[in-house]
XYZ file of C-alpha atoms in Angstrom:
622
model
C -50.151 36.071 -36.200
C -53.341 37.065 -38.341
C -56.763 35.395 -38.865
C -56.689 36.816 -42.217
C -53.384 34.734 -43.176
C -54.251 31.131 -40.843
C -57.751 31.529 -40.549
C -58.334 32.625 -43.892
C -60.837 29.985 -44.661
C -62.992 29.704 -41.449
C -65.120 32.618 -42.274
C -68.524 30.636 -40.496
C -66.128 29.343 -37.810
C -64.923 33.401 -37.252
C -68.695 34.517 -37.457
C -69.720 31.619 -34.479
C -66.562 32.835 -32.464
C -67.322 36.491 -32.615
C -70.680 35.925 -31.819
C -70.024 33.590 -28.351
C -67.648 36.310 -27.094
C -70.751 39.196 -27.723
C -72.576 36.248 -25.353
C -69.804 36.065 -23.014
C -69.753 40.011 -22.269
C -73.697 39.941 -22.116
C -73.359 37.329 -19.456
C -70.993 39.313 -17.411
C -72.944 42.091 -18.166
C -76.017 40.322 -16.344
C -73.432 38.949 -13.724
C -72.811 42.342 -12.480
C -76.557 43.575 -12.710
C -77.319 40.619 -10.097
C -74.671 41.930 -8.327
C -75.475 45.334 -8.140
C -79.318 44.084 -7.019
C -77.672 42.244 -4.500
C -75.762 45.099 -2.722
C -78.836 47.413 -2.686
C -81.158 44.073 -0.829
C -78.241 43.523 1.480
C -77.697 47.295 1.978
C -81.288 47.718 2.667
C -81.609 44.855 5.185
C -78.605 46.558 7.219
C -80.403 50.056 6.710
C -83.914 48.403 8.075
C -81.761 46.346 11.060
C -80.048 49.815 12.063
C -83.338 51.482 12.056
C -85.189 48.817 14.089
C -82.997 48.705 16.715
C -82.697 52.257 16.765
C -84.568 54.123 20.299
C -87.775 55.205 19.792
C -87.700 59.399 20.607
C -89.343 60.550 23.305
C -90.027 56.954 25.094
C -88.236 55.546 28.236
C -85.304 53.150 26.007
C -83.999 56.768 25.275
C -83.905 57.721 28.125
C -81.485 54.448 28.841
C -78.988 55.745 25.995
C -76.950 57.984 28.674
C -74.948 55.052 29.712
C -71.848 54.292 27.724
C -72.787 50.598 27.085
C -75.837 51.953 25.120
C -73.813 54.120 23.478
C -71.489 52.285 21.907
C -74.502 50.148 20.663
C -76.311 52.910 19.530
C -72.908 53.843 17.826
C -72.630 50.852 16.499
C -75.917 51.026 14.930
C -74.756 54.600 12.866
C -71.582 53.163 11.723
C -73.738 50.154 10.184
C -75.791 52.584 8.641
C -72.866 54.310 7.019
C -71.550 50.789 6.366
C -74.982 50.045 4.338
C -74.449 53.699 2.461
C -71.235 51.953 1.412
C -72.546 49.308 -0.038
C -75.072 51.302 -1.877
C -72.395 53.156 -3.160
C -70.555 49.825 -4.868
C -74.146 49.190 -6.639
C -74.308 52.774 -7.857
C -70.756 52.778 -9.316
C -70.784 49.213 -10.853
C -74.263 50.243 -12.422
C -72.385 53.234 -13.985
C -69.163 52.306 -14.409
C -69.654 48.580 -16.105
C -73.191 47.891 -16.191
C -74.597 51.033 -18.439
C -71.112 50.888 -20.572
C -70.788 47.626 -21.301
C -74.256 47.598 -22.724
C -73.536 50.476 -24.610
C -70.362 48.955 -26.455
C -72.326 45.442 -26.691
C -74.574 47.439 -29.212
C -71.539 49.290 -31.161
C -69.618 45.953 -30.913
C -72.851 44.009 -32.937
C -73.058 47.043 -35.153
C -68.825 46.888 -36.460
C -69.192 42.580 -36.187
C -72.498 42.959 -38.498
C -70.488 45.186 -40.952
C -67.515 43.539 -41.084
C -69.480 40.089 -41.536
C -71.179 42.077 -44.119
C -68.186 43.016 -46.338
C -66.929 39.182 -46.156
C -70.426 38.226 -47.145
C -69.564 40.634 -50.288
C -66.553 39.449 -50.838
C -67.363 36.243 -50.692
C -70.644 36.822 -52.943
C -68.296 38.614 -55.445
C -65.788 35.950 -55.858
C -68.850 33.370 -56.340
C -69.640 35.460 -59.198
C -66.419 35.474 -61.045
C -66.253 31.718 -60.728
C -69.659 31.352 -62.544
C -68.451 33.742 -65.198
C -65.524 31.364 -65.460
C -66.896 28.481 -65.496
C -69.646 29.969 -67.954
C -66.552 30.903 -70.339
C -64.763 27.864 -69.976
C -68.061 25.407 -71.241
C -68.861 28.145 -73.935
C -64.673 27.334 -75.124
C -65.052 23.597 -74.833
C -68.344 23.003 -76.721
C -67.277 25.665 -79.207
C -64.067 23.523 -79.967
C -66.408 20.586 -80.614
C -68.452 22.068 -82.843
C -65.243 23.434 -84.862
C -64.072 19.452 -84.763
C -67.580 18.557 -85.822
C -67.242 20.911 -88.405
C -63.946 20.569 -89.700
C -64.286 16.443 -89.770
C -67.644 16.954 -91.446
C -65.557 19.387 -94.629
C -62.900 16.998 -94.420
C -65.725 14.331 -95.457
C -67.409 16.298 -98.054
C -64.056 17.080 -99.390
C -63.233 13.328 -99.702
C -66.600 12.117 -101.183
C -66.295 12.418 -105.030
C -70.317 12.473 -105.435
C -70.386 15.794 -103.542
C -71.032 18.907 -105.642
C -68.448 21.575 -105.179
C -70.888 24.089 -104.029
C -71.748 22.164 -100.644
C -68.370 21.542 -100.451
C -67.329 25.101 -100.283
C -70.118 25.008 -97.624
C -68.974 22.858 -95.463
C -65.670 24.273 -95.161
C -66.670 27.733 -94.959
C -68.660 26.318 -91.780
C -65.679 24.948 -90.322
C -64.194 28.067 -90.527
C -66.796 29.876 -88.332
C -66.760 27.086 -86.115
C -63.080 27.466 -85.763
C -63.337 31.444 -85.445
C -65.982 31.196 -82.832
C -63.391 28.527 -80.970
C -60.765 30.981 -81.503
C -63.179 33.911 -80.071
C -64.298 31.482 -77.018
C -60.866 30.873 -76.249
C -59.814 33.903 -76.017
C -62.864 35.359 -74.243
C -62.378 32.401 -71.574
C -58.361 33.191 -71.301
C -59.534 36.701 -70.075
C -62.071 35.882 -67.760
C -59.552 33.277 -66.183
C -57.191 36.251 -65.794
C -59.745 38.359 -64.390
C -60.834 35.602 -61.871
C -56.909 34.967 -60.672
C -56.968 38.307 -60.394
C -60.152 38.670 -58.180
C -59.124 35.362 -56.529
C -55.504 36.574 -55.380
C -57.326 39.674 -54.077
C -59.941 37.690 -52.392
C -57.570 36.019 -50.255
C -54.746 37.837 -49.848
C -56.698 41.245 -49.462
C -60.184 41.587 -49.029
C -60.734 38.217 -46.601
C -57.359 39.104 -44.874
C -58.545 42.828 -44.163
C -61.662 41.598 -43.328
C -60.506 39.181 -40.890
C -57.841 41.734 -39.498
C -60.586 43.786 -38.524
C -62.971 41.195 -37.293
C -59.593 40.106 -34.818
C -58.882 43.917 -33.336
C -62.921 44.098 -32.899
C -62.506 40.853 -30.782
C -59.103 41.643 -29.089
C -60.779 45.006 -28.143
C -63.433 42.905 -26.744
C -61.252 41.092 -24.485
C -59.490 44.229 -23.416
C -62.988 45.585 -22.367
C -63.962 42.274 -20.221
C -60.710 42.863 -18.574
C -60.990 46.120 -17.941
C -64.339 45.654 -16.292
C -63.190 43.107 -14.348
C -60.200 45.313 -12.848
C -62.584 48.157 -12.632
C -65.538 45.784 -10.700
C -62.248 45.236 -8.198
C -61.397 48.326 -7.437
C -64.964 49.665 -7.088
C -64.840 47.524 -4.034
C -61.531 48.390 -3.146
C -62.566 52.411 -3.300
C -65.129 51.869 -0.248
C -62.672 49.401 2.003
C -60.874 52.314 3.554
C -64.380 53.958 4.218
C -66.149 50.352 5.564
C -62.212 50.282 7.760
C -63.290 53.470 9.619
C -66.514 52.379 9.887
C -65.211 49.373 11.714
C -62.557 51.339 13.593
C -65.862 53.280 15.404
C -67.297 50.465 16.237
C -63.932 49.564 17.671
C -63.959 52.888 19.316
C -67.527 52.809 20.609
C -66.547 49.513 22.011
C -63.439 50.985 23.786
C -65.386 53.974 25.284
C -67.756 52.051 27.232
C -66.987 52.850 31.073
C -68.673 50.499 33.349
C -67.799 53.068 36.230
C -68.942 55.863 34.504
C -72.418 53.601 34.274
C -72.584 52.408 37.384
C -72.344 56.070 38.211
C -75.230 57.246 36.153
C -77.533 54.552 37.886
C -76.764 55.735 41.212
C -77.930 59.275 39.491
C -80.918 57.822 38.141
C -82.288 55.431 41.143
C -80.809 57.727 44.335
C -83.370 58.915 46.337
C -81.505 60.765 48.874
C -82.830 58.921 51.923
C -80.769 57.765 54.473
C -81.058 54.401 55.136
C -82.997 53.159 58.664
C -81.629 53.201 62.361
C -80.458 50.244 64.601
C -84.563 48.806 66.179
C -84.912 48.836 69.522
C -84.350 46.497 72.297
C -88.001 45.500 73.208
C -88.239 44.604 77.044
C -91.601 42.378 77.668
C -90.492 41.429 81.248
C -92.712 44.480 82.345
C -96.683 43.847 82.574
C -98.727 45.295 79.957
C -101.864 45.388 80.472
C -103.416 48.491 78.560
C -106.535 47.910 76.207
C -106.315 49.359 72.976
C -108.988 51.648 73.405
C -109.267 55.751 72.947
C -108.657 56.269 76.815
C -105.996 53.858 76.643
C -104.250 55.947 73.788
C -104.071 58.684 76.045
C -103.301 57.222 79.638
C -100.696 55.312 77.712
C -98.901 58.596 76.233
C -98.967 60.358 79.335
C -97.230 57.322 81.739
C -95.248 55.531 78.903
C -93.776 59.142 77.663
C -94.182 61.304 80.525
C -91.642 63.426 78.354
C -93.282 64.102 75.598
C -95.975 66.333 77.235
C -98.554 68.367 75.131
C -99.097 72.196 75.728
C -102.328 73.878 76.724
C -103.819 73.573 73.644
C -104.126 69.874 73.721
C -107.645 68.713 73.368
C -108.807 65.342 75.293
C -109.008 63.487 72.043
C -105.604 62.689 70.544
C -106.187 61.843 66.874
C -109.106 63.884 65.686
C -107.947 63.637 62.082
C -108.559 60.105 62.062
C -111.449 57.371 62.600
C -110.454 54.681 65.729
C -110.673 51.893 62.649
C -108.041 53.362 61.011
C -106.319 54.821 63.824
C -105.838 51.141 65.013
C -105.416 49.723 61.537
C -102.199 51.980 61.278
C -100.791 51.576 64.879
C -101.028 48.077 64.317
C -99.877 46.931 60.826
C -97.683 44.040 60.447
C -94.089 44.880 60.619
C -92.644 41.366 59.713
C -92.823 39.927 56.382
C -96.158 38.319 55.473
C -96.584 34.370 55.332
C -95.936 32.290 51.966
C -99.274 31.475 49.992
C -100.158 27.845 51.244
C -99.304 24.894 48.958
C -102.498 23.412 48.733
C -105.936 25.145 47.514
C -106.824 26.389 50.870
C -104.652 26.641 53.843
C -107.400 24.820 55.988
C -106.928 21.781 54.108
C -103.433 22.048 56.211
C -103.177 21.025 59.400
C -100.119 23.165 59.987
C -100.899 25.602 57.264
C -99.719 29.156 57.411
C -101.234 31.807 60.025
C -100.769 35.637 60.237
C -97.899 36.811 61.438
C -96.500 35.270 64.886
C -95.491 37.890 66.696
C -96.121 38.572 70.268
C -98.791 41.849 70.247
C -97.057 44.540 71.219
C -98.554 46.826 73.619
C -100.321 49.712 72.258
C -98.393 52.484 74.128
C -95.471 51.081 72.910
C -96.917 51.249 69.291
C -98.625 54.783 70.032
C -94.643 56.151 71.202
C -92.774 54.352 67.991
C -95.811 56.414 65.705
C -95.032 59.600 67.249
C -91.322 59.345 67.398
C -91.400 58.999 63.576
C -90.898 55.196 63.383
C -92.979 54.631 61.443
C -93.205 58.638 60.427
C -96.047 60.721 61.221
C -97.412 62.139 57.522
C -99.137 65.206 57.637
C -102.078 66.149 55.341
C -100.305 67.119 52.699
C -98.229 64.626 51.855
C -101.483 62.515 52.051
C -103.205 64.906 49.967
C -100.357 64.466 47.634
C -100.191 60.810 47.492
C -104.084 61.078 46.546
C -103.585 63.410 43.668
C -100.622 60.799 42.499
C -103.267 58.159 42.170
C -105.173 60.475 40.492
C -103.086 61.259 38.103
C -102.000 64.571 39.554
C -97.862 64.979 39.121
C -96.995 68.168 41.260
C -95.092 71.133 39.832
C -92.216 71.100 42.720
C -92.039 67.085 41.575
C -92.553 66.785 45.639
C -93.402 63.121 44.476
C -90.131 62.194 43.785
C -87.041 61.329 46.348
C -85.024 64.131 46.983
C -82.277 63.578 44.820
C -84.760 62.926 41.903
C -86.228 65.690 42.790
C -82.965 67.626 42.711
C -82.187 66.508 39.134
C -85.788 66.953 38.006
C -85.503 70.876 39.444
C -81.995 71.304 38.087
C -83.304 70.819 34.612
C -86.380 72.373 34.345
C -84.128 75.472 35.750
C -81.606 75.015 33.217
C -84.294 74.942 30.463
C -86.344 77.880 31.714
C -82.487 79.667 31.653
C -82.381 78.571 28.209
C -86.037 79.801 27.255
C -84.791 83.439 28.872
C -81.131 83.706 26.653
C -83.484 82.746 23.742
C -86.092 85.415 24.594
C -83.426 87.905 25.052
C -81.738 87.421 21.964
C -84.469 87.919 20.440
C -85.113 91.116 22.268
C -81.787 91.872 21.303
C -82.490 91.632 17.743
C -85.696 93.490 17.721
C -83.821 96.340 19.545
C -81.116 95.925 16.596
C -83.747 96.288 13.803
C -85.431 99.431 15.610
C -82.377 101.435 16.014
C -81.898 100.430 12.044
C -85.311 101.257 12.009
C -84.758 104.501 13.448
C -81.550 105.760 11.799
C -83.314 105.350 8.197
C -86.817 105.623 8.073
C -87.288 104.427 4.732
C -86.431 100.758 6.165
C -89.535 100.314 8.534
C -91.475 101.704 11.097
C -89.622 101.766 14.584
C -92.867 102.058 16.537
C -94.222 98.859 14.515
C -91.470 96.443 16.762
C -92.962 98.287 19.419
C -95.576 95.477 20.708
C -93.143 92.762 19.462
C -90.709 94.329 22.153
C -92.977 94.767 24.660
C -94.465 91.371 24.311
C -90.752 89.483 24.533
C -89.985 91.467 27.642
C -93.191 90.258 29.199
C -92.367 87.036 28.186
C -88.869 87.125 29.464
C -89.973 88.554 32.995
C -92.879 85.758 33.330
C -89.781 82.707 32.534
C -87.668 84.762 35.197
C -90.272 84.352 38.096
C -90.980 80.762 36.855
C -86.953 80.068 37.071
C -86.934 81.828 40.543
C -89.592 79.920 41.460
C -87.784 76.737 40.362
C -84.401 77.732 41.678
C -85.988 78.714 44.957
C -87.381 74.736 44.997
C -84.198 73.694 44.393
C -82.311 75.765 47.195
C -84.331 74.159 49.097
C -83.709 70.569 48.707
C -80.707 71.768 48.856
C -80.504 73.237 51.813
C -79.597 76.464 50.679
C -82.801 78.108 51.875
C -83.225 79.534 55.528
C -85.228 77.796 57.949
C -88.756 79.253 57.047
C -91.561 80.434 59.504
C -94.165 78.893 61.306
C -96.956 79.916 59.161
C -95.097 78.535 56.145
C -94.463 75.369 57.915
C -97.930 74.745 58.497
C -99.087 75.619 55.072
C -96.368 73.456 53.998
C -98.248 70.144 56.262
C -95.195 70.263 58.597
C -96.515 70.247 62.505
C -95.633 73.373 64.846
C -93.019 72.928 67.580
C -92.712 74.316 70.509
C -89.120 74.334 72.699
C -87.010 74.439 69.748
C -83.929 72.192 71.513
C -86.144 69.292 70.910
C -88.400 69.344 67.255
C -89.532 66.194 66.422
C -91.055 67.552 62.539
C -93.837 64.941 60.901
C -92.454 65.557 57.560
C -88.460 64.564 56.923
C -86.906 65.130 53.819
C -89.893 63.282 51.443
C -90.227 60.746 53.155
C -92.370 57.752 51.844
C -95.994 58.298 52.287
C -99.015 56.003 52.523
C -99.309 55.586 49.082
C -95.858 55.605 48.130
C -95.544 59.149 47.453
C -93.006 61.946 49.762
C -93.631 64.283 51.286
C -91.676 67.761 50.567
C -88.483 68.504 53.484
C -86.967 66.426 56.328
C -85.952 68.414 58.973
C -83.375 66.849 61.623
C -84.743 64.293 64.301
C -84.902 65.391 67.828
C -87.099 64.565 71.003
C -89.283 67.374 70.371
C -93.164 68.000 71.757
C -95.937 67.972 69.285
C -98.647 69.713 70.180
C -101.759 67.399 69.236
C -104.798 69.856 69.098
C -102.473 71.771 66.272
C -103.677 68.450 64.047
C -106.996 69.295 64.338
C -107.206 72.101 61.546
C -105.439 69.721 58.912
C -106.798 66.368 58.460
C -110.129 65.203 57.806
C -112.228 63.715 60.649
C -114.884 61.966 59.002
C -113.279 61.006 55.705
C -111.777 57.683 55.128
C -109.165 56.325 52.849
C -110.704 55.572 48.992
C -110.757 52.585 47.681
C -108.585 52.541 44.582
C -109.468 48.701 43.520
C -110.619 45.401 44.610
C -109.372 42.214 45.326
C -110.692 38.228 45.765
C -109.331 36.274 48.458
C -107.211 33.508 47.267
C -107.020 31.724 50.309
C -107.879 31.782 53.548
C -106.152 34.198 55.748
C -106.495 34.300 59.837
C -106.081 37.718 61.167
C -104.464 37.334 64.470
C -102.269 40.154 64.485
C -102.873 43.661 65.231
C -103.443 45.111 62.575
C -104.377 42.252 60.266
C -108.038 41.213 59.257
C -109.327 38.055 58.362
C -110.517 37.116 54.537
C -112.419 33.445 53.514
C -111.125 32.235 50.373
C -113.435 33.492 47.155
C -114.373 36.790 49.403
C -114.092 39.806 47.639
C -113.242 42.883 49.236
C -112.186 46.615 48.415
C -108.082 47.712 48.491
C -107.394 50.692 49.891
C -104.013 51.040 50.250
C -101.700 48.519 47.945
C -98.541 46.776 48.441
C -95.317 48.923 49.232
C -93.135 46.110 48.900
C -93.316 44.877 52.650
C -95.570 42.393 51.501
C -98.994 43.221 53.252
C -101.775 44.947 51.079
C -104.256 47.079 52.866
C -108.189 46.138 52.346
C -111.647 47.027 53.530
C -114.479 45.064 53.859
C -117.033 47.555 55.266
C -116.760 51.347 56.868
C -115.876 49.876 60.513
C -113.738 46.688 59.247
C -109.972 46.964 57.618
C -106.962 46.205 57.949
C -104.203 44.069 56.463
C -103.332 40.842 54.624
C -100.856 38.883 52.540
C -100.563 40.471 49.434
C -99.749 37.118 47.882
C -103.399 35.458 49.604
C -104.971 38.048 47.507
C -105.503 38.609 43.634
C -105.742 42.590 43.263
C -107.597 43.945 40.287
C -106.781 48.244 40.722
C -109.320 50.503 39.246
C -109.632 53.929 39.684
C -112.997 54.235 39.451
C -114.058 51.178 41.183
C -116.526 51.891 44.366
C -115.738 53.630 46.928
C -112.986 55.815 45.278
C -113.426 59.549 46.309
C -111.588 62.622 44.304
C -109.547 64.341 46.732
C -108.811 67.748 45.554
């Protein structure tokens, strides 16, 4: 089967054909351009969807990544990455591999398809010629026999007529001989062309056009071969990255089998524990005895000495109790709510109720009762520094001992600053290590360096090294502490500390437990075990402020209005707007002032708070 035997006269039809399949490869050619733009947009997307889900460093959602949920996410997120570089890799390969070699044999293909087309063309052009000469020969022949007929009846005439002189007879067959010779000469000259032509005609077509068309068929099989070949090759390009996009899958799988939920739930109780333990049974209240005690300074004091005739103060006690503190707020913090607060009112203003909600009912409860509870540490008695403390934290302040935190926080917090300082130190002293290294180099050949040039570098690593040392042993000591590794420590340290002094050991009642929740949220540094101890009141004197009064760290508007029956509660008029002091804890009751002599608390959910640091009344505690 050759085009130059069956198809040996459909050159225009050949020249069409081999010119569709140069179209046909260009369009697959384009075909896997598009599809090599395609991989790199869809590549990219995944790329830009890994990265935006990816946690921001430094911010609080990586802090979240320690849990093996987020983990296998952020896992996930990697292996699509990687799965993305895959499909990068596809475009790079088919861009290559088919895209840059195809186009390179589309140009030789046109070039061989142009010359081969050409020769044909000459071929063709050569055995037009031939036929012209032939046909040029063969007219020449047949009007030369005419004219030698002409001739040759025209002597035959002359011959016959008897009126004709001799002379134009001889003429007239003396032309009819060169009309005859030049027949003779025509017909011979037209018998060799013919030859000639067969000649150039049997080589046309059997020859020329058939190794013409021979080569025009391998240039299109070859072709054919290519298209396949890229077609196999465009297949396996993908099939090259499926064992690579498998594993990718197979950690996802993996990340997806590693998540622990116990393991999680075990990290949360290491991120939200705060150490405390959590309150005692209340106690029985009896109100079948009398009370009739005013709430009044003497009253403080006659109360403590018949309600608690056990808790008795030493010589040092001074006739007023609670020098640290101003009889407004001395009152406003023996007799805050203790019950949850009321719900807002349903209507616009809870006078528009007849039945509308009031403070809290609770019968009052007397104040030595109140006074005894304060100084038994329910609530907890918070010395000045753990107030002091809670001030800086709404400054801004965050200690260096991270007292603010609970005591397991505070425990993890210490733990790693001491493992970084310890870090910090075995870097130092490597580097120590090396400088000591290059000096005794130094040292054994001169020529090297000066030994007494490392001399300040030394000298200023091992300064550095000692100063991380004391900042780790002040760290670790910190951390003994909370965890109880540390001895008991004096009396003078106590009180520099804010804890209270105790006297008869066998019952210490300390103010400040193990960070325990301050006013303003905040704890206070060491809890020290409960007992029935004696405080001795006049030792308060030399740590809190007499005069000063609580800042005021925002304001608020009254959304309703709010009757102040309890102790401890104030009344507001709906639209009033007065000054917080002390914000909601999570009990539900938000501590306000309206003036120096008049606080106390409310609803937090009567009120609309608006904090500001530097709104008035806010003092700078140092």
């Amino acid at each position: 089967m050759s085009w130059g035997t069956e198809l040996w006269d459909q050159f225009d039809n050949l020249e069409k054909h081999t010119q569709w399949g140069i179209d046909i490869l260009e369009k697959y050619i384009k075909f896997v351009k598009e599809r090599t733009e395609i991989e790199l947009s869809y590549a990219k997307q995944l790329r830009n969807l890994s990265k935006k889900y990816q946690p921001k460093k430094n911010s609080k959602e990586e802090e979240e990544y320690r849990y093996t949920a987020c983990k296998a996410f952020l896992s996930t997120l990697n292996e699509m990455n990687d799965y993305a570089g895959q499909h990068e890799v596809i475009s790079e390969n088919m861009t290559s591999q088919i895209t840059v070699e195809l186009a390179r044999y589309v140009q030789e293909l046109k070039q061989e398809r142009k010359s081969h087309f050409h020769d044909g063309r000459k071929a063709q052009q050569h055995i037009e010629t031939c036929w012209k000469q032939l046909e040029s020969s063969k007219r020449r022949f047949e009007r030369d026999c005419k004219e030698a007929d002409r001739a040759q009846q025209y002597f035959e005439k002359m011959d016959a007529d008897i009126n004709v002189t001799k002379a134009d007879v001889e003429k007239a067959r003396q032309q009819a001989q060169m009309r005859h010779q030049m027949a003779e000469d025509s017909k011979a000259d037209y018998s060799s062309i013919l030859q000639k032509f067969n000649h150039e005609q049997h080589e046309y077509y059997h020859t020329h056009i058939p190794n013409i068309f021979q080569k025009i068929q391998e240039m299109e099989e070859r072709r054919i071969v290519r298209i396949g070949e890229s077609v196999k090759t465009y297949a396996e390009l993908d099939r090259q990255v499926i064992p690579i996009i498998g594993k990718c899958l197979d950690g996802m799988v993996k990340a997806a089998e590693s998540i622990d939920p116990k393991n999680d739930s075990q990290l949360a109780i290491e991120a939200y524990k705060s150490g405390f333990e959590p309150p005692g049974d209340i106690e029985f209240e009896d109100y079948t005895q009398p009370m009739k005690r005013a709430v009044s300074d003497n009253s403080l004091s006659n109360s403590r000495g018949e309600g608690k005739s056990e808790l008795k103060f030493g010589g040092k006690s001074k006739g007023k109790l609670w020098p640290f503190i101003k009889k407004n707020k001395l009152m406003s913090l023996l007799t805050s709510p203790h019950q949850p607060p009321p719900p807002p009112p349903a209507s616009a203003s809870p006078s528009a109720v007849p039945n509308g909600p009031q403070s809290p009912k609770q019968q009052k409860e007397p104040l030595s009762h109140r006074f005894n509870e304060f100084m038994t540490s329910k609530p907890k008695i918070h010395c000045f520094r753990s107030l002091k403390r809670g001030l800086s934290l709404k400054l801004g302040a965050t200690p260096e001992d991270f007292s603010n935190l609970p005591p397991e926080q505070r425990r993890k917090k210490l733990q790693q600053k001491v493992d970084e300082l310890n870090k910090e130190i075995q870097k130092e002293m490597d580097q120590r290590d090396a400088i000591t290294k290059m000096k005794d180099v130094y040292l054994k050949n001169p020529q090297m360096g000066d030994p007494a040039s490392l001399d300040h570098k030394l000298a200023e690593v091992s300064q550095n090294i000692e100063k991380l040392r004391l900042e780790a042993q002040k760290f670790e000591a910190w951390l003994a502490e909370v965890e109880g590794r540390l001895p008991a420590r004096s009396e003078q340290a106590r009180r520099q500390s804010g804890m209270y002094d105790v006297q008869n050991p066998p019952a210490v009642n300390n103010c400040a437990q193990d960070r325990e929740s301050s006013p303003d949220g905040s704890y206070t540094e060491e809890r020290s075990q409960e007992s029935e101890g004696k405080v001795l009141a006049a030792d308060f004197d030399d740590e809190f402020d007499d005069e000063e009064s609580l800042p005021a760290i925002g304001t608020c508007k009254a959304l309703y209005t709010f009757e102040g029956q309890n102790e401890g509660t104030i009344s507001v008029v709906e639209g009033e707007t007065l000054y917080v002091i002390e914000e909601d804890k999570g009990d539900g009751w938000t501590r306000i002032r309206r003036n120096e002599d008049e606080e106390g608390y409310v609803p937090t959910s009567y009120v609309e708070v608006y904090l500001d640091k530097n709104a008035k009344g806010a003092k700078t505690y140092i």
